[in-house]
mmCIF file of C-alpha atoms and ligand atoms in Angstrom:
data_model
loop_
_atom_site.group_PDB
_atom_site.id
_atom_site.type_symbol
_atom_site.label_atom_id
_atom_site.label_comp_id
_atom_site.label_asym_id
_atom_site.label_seq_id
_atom_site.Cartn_x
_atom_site.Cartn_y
_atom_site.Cartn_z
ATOM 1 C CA UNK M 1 -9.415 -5.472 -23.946
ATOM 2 C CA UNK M 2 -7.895 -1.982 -23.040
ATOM 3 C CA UNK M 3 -4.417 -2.340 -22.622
ATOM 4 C CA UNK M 4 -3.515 -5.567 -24.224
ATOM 5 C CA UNK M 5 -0.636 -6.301 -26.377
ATOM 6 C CA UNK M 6 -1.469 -7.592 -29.581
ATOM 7 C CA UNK M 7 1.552 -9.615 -29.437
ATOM 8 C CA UNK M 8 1.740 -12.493 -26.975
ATOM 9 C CA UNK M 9 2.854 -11.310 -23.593
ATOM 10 C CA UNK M 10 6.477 -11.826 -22.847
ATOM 11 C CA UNK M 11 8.834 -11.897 -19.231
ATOM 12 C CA UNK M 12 11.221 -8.777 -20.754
ATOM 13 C CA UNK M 13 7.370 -6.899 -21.429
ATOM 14 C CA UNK M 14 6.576 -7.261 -17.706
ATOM 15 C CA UNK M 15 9.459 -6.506 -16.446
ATOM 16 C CA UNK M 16 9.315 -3.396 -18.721
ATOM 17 C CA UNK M 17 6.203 -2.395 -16.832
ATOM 18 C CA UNK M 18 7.738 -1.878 -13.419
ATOM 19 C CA UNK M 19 6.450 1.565 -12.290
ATOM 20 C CA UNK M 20 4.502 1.993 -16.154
ATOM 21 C CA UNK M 21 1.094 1.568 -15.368
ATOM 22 C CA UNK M 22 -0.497 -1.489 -13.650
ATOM 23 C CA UNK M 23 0.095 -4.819 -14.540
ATOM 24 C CA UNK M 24 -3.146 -7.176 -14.103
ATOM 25 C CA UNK M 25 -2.617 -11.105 -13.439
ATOM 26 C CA UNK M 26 -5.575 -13.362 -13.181
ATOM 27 C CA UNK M 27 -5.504 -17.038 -12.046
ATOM 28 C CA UNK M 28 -6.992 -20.066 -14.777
ATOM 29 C CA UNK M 29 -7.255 -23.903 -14.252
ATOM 30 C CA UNK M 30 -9.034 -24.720 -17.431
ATOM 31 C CA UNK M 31 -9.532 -23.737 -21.828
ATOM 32 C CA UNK M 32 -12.857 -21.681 -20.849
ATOM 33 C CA UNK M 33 -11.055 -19.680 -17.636
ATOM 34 C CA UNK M 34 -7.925 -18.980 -19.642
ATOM 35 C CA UNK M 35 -9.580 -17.381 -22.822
ATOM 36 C CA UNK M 36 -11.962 -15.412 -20.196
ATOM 37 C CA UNK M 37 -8.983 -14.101 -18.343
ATOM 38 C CA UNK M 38 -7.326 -13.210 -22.017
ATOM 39 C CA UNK M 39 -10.249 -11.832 -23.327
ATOM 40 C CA UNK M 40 -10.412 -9.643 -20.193
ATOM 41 C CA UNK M 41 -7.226 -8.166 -20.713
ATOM 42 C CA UNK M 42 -5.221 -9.701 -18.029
ATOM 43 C CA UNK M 43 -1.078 -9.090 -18.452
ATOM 44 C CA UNK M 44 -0.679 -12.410 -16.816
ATOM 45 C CA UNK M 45 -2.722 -16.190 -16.341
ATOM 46 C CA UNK M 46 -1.392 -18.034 -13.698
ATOM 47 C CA UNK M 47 -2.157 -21.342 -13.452
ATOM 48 C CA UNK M 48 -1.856 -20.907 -9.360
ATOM 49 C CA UNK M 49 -2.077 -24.022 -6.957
ATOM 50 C CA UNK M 50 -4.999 -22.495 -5.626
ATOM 51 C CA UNK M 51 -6.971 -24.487 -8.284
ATOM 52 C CA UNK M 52 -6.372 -27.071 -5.433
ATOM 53 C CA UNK M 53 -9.386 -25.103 -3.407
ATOM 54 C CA UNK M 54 -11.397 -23.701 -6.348
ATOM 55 C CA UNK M 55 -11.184 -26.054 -8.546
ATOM 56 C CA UNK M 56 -10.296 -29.564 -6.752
ATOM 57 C CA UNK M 57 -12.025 -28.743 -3.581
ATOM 58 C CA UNK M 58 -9.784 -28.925 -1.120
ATOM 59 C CA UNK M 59 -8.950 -26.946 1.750
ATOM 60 C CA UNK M 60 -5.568 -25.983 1.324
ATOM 61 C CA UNK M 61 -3.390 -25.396 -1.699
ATOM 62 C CA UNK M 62 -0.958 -28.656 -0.093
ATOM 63 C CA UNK M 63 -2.660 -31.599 -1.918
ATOM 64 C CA UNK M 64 -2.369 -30.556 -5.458
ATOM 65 C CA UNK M 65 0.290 -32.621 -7.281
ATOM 66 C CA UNK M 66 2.952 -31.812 -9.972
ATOM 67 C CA UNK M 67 0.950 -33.753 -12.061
ATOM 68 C CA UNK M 68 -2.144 -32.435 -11.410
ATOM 69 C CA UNK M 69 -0.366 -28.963 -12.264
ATOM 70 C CA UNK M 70 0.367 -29.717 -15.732
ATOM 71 C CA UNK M 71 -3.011 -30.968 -16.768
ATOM 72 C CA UNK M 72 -4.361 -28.095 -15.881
ATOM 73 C CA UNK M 73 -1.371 -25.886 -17.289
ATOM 74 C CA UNK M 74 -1.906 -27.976 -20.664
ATOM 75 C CA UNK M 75 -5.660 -26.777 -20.582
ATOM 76 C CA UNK M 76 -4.648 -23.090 -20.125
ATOM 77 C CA UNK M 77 -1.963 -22.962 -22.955
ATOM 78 C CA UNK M 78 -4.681 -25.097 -25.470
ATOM 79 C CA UNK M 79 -7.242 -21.179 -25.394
ATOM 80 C CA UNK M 80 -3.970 -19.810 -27.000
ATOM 81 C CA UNK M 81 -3.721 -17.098 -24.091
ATOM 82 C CA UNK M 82 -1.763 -13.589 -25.569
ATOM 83 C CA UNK M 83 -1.335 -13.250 -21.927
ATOM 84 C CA UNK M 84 1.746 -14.691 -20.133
ATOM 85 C CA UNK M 85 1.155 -17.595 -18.845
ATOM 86 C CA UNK M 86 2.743 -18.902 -15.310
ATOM 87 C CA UNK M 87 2.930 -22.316 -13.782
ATOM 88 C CA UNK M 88 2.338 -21.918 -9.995
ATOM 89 C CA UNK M 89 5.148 -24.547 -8.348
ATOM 90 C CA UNK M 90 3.062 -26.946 -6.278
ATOM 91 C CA UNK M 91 4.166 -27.806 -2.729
ATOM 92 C CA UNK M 92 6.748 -30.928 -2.370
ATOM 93 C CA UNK M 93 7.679 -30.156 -6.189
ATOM 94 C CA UNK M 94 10.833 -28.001 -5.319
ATOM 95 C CA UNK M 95 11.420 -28.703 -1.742
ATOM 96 C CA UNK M 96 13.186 -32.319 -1.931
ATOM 97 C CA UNK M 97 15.989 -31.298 -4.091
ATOM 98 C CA UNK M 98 17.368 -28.473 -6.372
ATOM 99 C CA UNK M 99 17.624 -31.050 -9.138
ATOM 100 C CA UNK M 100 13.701 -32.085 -8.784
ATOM 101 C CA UNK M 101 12.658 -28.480 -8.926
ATOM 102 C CA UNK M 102 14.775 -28.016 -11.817
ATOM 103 C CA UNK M 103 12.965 -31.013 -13.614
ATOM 104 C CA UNK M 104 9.602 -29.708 -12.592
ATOM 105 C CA UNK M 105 9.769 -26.239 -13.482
ATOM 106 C CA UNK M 106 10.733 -27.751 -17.176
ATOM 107 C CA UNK M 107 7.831 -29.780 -16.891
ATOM 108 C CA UNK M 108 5.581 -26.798 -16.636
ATOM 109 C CA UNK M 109 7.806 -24.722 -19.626
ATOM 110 C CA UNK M 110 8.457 -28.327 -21.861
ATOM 111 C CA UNK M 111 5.064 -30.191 -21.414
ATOM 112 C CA UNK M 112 2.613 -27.455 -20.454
ATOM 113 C CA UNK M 113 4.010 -24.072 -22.530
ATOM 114 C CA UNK M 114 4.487 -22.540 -20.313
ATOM 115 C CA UNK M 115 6.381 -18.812 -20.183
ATOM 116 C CA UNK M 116 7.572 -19.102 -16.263
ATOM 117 C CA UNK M 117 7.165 -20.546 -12.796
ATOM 118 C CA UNK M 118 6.607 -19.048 -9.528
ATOM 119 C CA UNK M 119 7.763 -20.187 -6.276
ATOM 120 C CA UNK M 120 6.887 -19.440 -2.528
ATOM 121 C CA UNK M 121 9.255 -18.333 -0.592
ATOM 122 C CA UNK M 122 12.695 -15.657 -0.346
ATOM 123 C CA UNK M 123 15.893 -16.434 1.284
ATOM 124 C CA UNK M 124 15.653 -20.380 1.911
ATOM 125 C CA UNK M 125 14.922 -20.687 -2.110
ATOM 126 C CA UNK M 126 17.854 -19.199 -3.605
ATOM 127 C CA UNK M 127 19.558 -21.687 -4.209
ATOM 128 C CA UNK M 128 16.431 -23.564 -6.337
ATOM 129 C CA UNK M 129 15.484 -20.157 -8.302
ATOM 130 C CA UNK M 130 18.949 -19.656 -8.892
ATOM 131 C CA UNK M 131 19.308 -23.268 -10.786
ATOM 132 C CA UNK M 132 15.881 -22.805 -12.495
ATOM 133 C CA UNK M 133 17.025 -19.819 -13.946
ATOM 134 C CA UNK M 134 20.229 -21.272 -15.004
ATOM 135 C CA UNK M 135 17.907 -23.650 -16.913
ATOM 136 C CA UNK M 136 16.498 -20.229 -19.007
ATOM 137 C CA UNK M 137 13.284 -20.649 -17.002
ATOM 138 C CA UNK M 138 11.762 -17.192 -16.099
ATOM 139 C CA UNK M 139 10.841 -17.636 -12.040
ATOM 140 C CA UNK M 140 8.334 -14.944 -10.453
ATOM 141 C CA UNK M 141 8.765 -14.898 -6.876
ATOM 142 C CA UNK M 142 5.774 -14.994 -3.816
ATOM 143 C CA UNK M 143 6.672 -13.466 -0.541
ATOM 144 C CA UNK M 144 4.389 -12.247 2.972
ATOM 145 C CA UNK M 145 1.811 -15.209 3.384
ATOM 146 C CA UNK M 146 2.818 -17.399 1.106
ATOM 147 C CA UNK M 147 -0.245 -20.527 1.495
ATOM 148 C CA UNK M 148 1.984 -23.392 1.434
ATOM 149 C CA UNK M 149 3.638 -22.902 4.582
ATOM 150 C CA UNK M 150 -0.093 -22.898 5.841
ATOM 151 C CA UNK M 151 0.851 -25.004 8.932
ATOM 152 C CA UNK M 152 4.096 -22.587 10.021
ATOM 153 C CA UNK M 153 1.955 -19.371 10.060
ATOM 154 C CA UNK M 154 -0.615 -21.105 11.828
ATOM 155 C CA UNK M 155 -3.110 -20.459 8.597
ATOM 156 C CA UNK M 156 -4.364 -17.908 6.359
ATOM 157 C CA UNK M 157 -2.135 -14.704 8.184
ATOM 158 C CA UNK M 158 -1.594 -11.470 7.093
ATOM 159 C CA UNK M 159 2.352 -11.266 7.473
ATOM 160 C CA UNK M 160 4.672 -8.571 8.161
ATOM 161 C CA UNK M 161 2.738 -6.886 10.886
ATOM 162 C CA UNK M 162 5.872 -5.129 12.763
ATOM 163 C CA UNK M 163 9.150 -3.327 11.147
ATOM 164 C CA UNK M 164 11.242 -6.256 12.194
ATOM 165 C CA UNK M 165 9.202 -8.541 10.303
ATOM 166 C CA UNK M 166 8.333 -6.426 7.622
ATOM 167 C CA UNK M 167 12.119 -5.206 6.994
ATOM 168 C CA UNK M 168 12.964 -8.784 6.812
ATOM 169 C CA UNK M 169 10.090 -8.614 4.038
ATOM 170 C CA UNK M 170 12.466 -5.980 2.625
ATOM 171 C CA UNK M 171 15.216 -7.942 2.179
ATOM 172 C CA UNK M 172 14.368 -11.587 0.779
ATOM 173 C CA UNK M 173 12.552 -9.613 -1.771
ATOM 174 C CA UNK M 174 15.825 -7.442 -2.616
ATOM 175 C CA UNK M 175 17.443 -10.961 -2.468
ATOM 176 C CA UNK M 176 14.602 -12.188 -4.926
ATOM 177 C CA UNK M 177 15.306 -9.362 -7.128
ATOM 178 C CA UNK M 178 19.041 -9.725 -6.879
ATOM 179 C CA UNK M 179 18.738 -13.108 -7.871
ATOM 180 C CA UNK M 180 16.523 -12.822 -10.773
ATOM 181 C CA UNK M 181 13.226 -12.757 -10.318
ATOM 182 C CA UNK M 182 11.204 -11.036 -13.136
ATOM 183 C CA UNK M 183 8.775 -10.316 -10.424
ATOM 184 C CA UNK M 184 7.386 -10.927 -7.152
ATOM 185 C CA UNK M 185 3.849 -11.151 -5.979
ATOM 186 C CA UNK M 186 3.382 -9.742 -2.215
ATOM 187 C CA UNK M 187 0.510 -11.178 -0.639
ATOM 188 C CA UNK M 188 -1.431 -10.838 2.612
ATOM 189 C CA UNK M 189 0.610 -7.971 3.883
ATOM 190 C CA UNK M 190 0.072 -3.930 5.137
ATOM 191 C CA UNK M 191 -0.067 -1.546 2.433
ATOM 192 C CA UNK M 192 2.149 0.295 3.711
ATOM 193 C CA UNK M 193 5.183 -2.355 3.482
ATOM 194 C CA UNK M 194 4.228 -3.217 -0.129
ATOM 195 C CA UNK M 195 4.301 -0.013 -0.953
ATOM 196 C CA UNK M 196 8.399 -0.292 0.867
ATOM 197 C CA UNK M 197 8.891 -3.487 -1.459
ATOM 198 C CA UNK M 198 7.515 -1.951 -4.290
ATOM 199 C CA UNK M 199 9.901 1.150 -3.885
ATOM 200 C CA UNK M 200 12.883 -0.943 -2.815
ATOM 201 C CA UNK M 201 13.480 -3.871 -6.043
ATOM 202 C CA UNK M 202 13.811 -2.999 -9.296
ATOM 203 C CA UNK M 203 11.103 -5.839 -10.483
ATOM 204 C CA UNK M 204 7.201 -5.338 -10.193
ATOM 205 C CA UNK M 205 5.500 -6.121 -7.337
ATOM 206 C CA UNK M 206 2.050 -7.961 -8.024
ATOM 207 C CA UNK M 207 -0.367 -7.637 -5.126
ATOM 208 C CA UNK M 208 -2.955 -9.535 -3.493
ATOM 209 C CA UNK M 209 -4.370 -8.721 -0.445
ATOM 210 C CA UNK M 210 -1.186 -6.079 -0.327
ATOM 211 C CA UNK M 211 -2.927 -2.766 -1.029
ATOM 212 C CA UNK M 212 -2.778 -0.338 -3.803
ATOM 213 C CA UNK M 213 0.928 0.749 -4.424
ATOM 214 C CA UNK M 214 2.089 -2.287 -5.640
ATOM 215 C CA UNK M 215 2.773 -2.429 -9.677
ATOM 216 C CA UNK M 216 0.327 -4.423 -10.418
ATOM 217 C CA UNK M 217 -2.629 -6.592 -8.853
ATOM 218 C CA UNK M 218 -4.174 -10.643 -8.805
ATOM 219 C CA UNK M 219 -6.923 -12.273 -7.709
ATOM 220 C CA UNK M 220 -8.022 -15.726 -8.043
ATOM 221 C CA UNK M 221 -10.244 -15.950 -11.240
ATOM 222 C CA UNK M 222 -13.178 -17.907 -8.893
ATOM 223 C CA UNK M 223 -13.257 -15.725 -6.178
ATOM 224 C CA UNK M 224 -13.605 -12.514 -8.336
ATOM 225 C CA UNK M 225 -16.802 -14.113 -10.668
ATOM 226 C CA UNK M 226 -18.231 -15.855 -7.379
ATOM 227 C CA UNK M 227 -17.598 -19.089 -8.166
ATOM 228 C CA UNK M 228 -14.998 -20.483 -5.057
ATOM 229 C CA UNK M 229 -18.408 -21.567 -2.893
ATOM 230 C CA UNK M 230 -16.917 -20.082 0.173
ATOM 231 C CA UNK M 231 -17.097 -16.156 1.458
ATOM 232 C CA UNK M 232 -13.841 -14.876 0.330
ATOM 233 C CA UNK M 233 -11.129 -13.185 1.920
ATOM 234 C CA UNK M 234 -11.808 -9.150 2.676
ATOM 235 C CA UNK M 235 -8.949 -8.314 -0.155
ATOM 236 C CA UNK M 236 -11.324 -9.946 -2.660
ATOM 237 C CA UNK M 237 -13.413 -7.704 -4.837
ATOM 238 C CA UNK M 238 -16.789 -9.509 -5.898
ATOM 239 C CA UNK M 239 -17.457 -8.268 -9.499
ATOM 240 C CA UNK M 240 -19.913 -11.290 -10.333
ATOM 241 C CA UNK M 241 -22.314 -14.128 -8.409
ATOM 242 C CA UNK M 242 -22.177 -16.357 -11.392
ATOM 243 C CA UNK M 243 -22.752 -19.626 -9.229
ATOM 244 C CA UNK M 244 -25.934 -17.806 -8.179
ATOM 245 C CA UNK M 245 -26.962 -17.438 -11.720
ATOM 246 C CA UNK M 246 -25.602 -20.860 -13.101
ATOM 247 C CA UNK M 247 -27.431 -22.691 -10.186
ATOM 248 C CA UNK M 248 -30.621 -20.703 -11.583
ATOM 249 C CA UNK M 249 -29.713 -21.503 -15.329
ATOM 250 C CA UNK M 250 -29.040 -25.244 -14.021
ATOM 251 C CA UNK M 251 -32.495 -25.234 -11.931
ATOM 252 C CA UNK M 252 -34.643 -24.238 -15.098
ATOM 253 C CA UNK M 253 -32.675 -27.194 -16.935
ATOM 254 C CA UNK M 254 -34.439 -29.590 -14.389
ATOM 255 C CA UNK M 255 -37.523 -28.373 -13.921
ATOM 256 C CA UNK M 256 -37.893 -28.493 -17.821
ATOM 257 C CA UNK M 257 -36.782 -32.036 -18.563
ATOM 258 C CA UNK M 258 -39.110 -32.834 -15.299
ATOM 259 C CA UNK M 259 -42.060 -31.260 -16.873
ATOM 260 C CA UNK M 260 -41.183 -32.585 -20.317
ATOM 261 C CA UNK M 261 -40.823 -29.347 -21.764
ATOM 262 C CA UNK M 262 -37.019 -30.422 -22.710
ATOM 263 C CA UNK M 263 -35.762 -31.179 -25.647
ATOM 264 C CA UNK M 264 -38.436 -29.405 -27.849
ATOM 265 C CA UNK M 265 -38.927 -29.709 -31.851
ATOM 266 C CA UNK M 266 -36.433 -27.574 -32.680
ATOM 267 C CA UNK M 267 -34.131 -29.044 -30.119
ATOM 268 C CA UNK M 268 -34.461 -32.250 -31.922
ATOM 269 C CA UNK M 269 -33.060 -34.668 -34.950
ATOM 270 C CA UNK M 270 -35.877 -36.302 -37.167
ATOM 271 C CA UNK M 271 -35.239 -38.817 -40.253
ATOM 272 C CA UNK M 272 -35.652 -36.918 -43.547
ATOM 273 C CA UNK M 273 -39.820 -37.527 -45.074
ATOM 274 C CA UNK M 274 -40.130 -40.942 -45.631
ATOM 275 C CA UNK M 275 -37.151 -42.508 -43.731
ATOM 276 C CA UNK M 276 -39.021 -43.313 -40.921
ATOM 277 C CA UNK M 277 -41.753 -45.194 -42.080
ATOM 278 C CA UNK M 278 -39.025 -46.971 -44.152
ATOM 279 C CA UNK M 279 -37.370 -47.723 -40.848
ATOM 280 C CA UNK M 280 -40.189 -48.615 -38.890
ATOM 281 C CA UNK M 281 -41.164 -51.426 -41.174
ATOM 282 C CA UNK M 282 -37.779 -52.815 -41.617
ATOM 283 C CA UNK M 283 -37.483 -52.894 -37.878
ATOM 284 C CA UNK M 284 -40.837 -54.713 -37.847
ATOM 285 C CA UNK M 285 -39.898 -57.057 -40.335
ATOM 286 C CA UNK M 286 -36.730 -58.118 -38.116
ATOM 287 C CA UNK M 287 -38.802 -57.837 -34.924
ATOM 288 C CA UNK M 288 -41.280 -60.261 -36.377
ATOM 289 C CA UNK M 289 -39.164 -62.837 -36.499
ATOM 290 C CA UNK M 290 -38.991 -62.489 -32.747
ATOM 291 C CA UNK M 291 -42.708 -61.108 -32.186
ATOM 292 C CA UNK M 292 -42.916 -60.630 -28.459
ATOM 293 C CA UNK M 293 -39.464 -59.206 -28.244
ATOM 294 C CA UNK M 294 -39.226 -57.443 -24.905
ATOM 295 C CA UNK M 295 -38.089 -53.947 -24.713
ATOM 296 C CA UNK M 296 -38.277 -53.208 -28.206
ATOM 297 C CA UNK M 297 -38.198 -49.699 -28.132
ATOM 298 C CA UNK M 298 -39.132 -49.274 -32.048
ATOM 299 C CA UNK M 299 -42.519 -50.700 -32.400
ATOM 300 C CA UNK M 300 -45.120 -47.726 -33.429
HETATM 301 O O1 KIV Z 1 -2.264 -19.904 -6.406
HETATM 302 C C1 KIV Z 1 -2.596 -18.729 -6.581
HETATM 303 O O2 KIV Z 1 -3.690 -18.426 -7.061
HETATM 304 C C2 KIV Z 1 -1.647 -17.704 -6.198
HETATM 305 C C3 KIV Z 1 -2.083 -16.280 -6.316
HETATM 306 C C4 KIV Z 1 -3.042 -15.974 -5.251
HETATM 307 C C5 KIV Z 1 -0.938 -15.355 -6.323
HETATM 308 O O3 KIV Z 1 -0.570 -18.011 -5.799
#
């Protein structure tokens, strides 16, 4: 629980954190994630999209609806998080128009509590953060590979491999900051030009896959406890194989009821002394007025 606010987390208390330790985010999708992530000590819960593939099972983060957002958002805000708690914007839910992204990001703040959203994306989303903003929504930004454009970067890429690209990195995250943003998470990119971004805006940075100079660092929740049933990506640090040990736990379950060693005694409601002999005959009085009663589950 070592560094944790006893207060609930606000946007001002991150943003008061640039270059003051590190700030630690960690992604939920449901109550029991959420008060693990809080009881952790993370800064931040982000209810990211990429429940879509740890959660939902699908490939990509693409498929996950608005919708499906806020039910999951609504589960993360009922554990009560101290932690800050972010709707991820899903894709399609502020690409159509500014006045649609306005609605959803309100969705996530009005029907799910939450504190913020975060978009994908620099230059091209001006515009949208600028009129979320203007609706007293707190946006965090996303730059280098951001998953939704999956299809333009040809998949999973680490971005920002040359100076052009990774001064043009630079500078939608300056415009990010210049716009607003209370902070930006850089992922999939070189240390090296995280540790540029980091230097350059006056918001934290929030890594993933981005090395060790940013201000602060996330990881999907799943990946880190071993529960996202594919190898994860090299950035990920393993701390826990807990599908491992739940399939175990789960495996003992079976073999138990199997071998009728589930539920025991103790495991068990009885009748108080008496009641069920009471019962019994009752039942048998009934039953005799139909005597060969087939599946009559209460004769002694
Ligand atoms: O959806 C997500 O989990 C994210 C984090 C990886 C930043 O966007």
């Amino acid at each position: 629980m070592s560094g944790q606010a006893s207060h609930r987390t606000t946007v001002p208390d991150i943003k008061a954190r640039k270059s003051v330790g590190k700030i630690v985010m960690l992604t939920a999708c449901d109550a029991p994630t959420a008060r693990m992530a809080d009881d952790a000590g993370a800064d931040i819960i982000l209810v990211g999209d990429s429940l879509a593939m740890v959660c939902l099972g699908h490939e990509t983060t693409l498929s996950v609806t608005m919708d499906e957002m806020i039910h999951h958002a609504k589960a993360v805000k009922r554990a009560r998080p101290r932690a800050l708690v972010i709707g991820d914007m899903p894709y399609l839910s502020y690409h159509l128009s500014v006045e649609e992204a306005v609605r959803n990001a309100g969705r996530f703040v009005a029907q799910a509590g939450c504190g913020g959203v975060k978009i994908e994306g620099g230059r091209k989303r001006l515009r949208t953060i600028e009129a979320i903003l203007g609706a007293e929504i707190p946006v965090m930004g996303h730059l280098g590979l951001t998953p939704q454009s999956y299809h333009v970067m040809g998949g999973f890429r680490v971005q920002a491999r040359t100076a052009e690209a990774a001064e043009a990195l630079v500078r939608e995250a300056q415009l990010l900051a210049a716009c607003g943003v209370f902070s930006i998470v850089l992922e999939g990119v070189p240390a090296e030009v995280a540790q540029i971004v980091t230097a350059e805006v006056p918001v934290p940075t929030i890594g993933i896959g981005a090395g060790p100079h940013c201000d602060g660092q996330v990881l999907v929740t799943h990946d880190v406890l071993g529960l996202s049933g594919s190898e994860p990506p090299r950035f990920v640090r393993r701390y826990a194989d807990l599908a491992s040990a739940a399939t175990l736990a789960l495996g003992s379950f079976a073999e138990d009821v199997r071998g009728g060693r589930f539920p025991s005694e103790a495991e068990s409601y009885h009748l108080p002394q008496g009641a069920a002999e009471e019962l019994r005959m009752r039942i048998r009085a009934v039953l005799g007025e139909v005597p060969e009663a087939p599946g009559n589950r209460w004769r002694s």
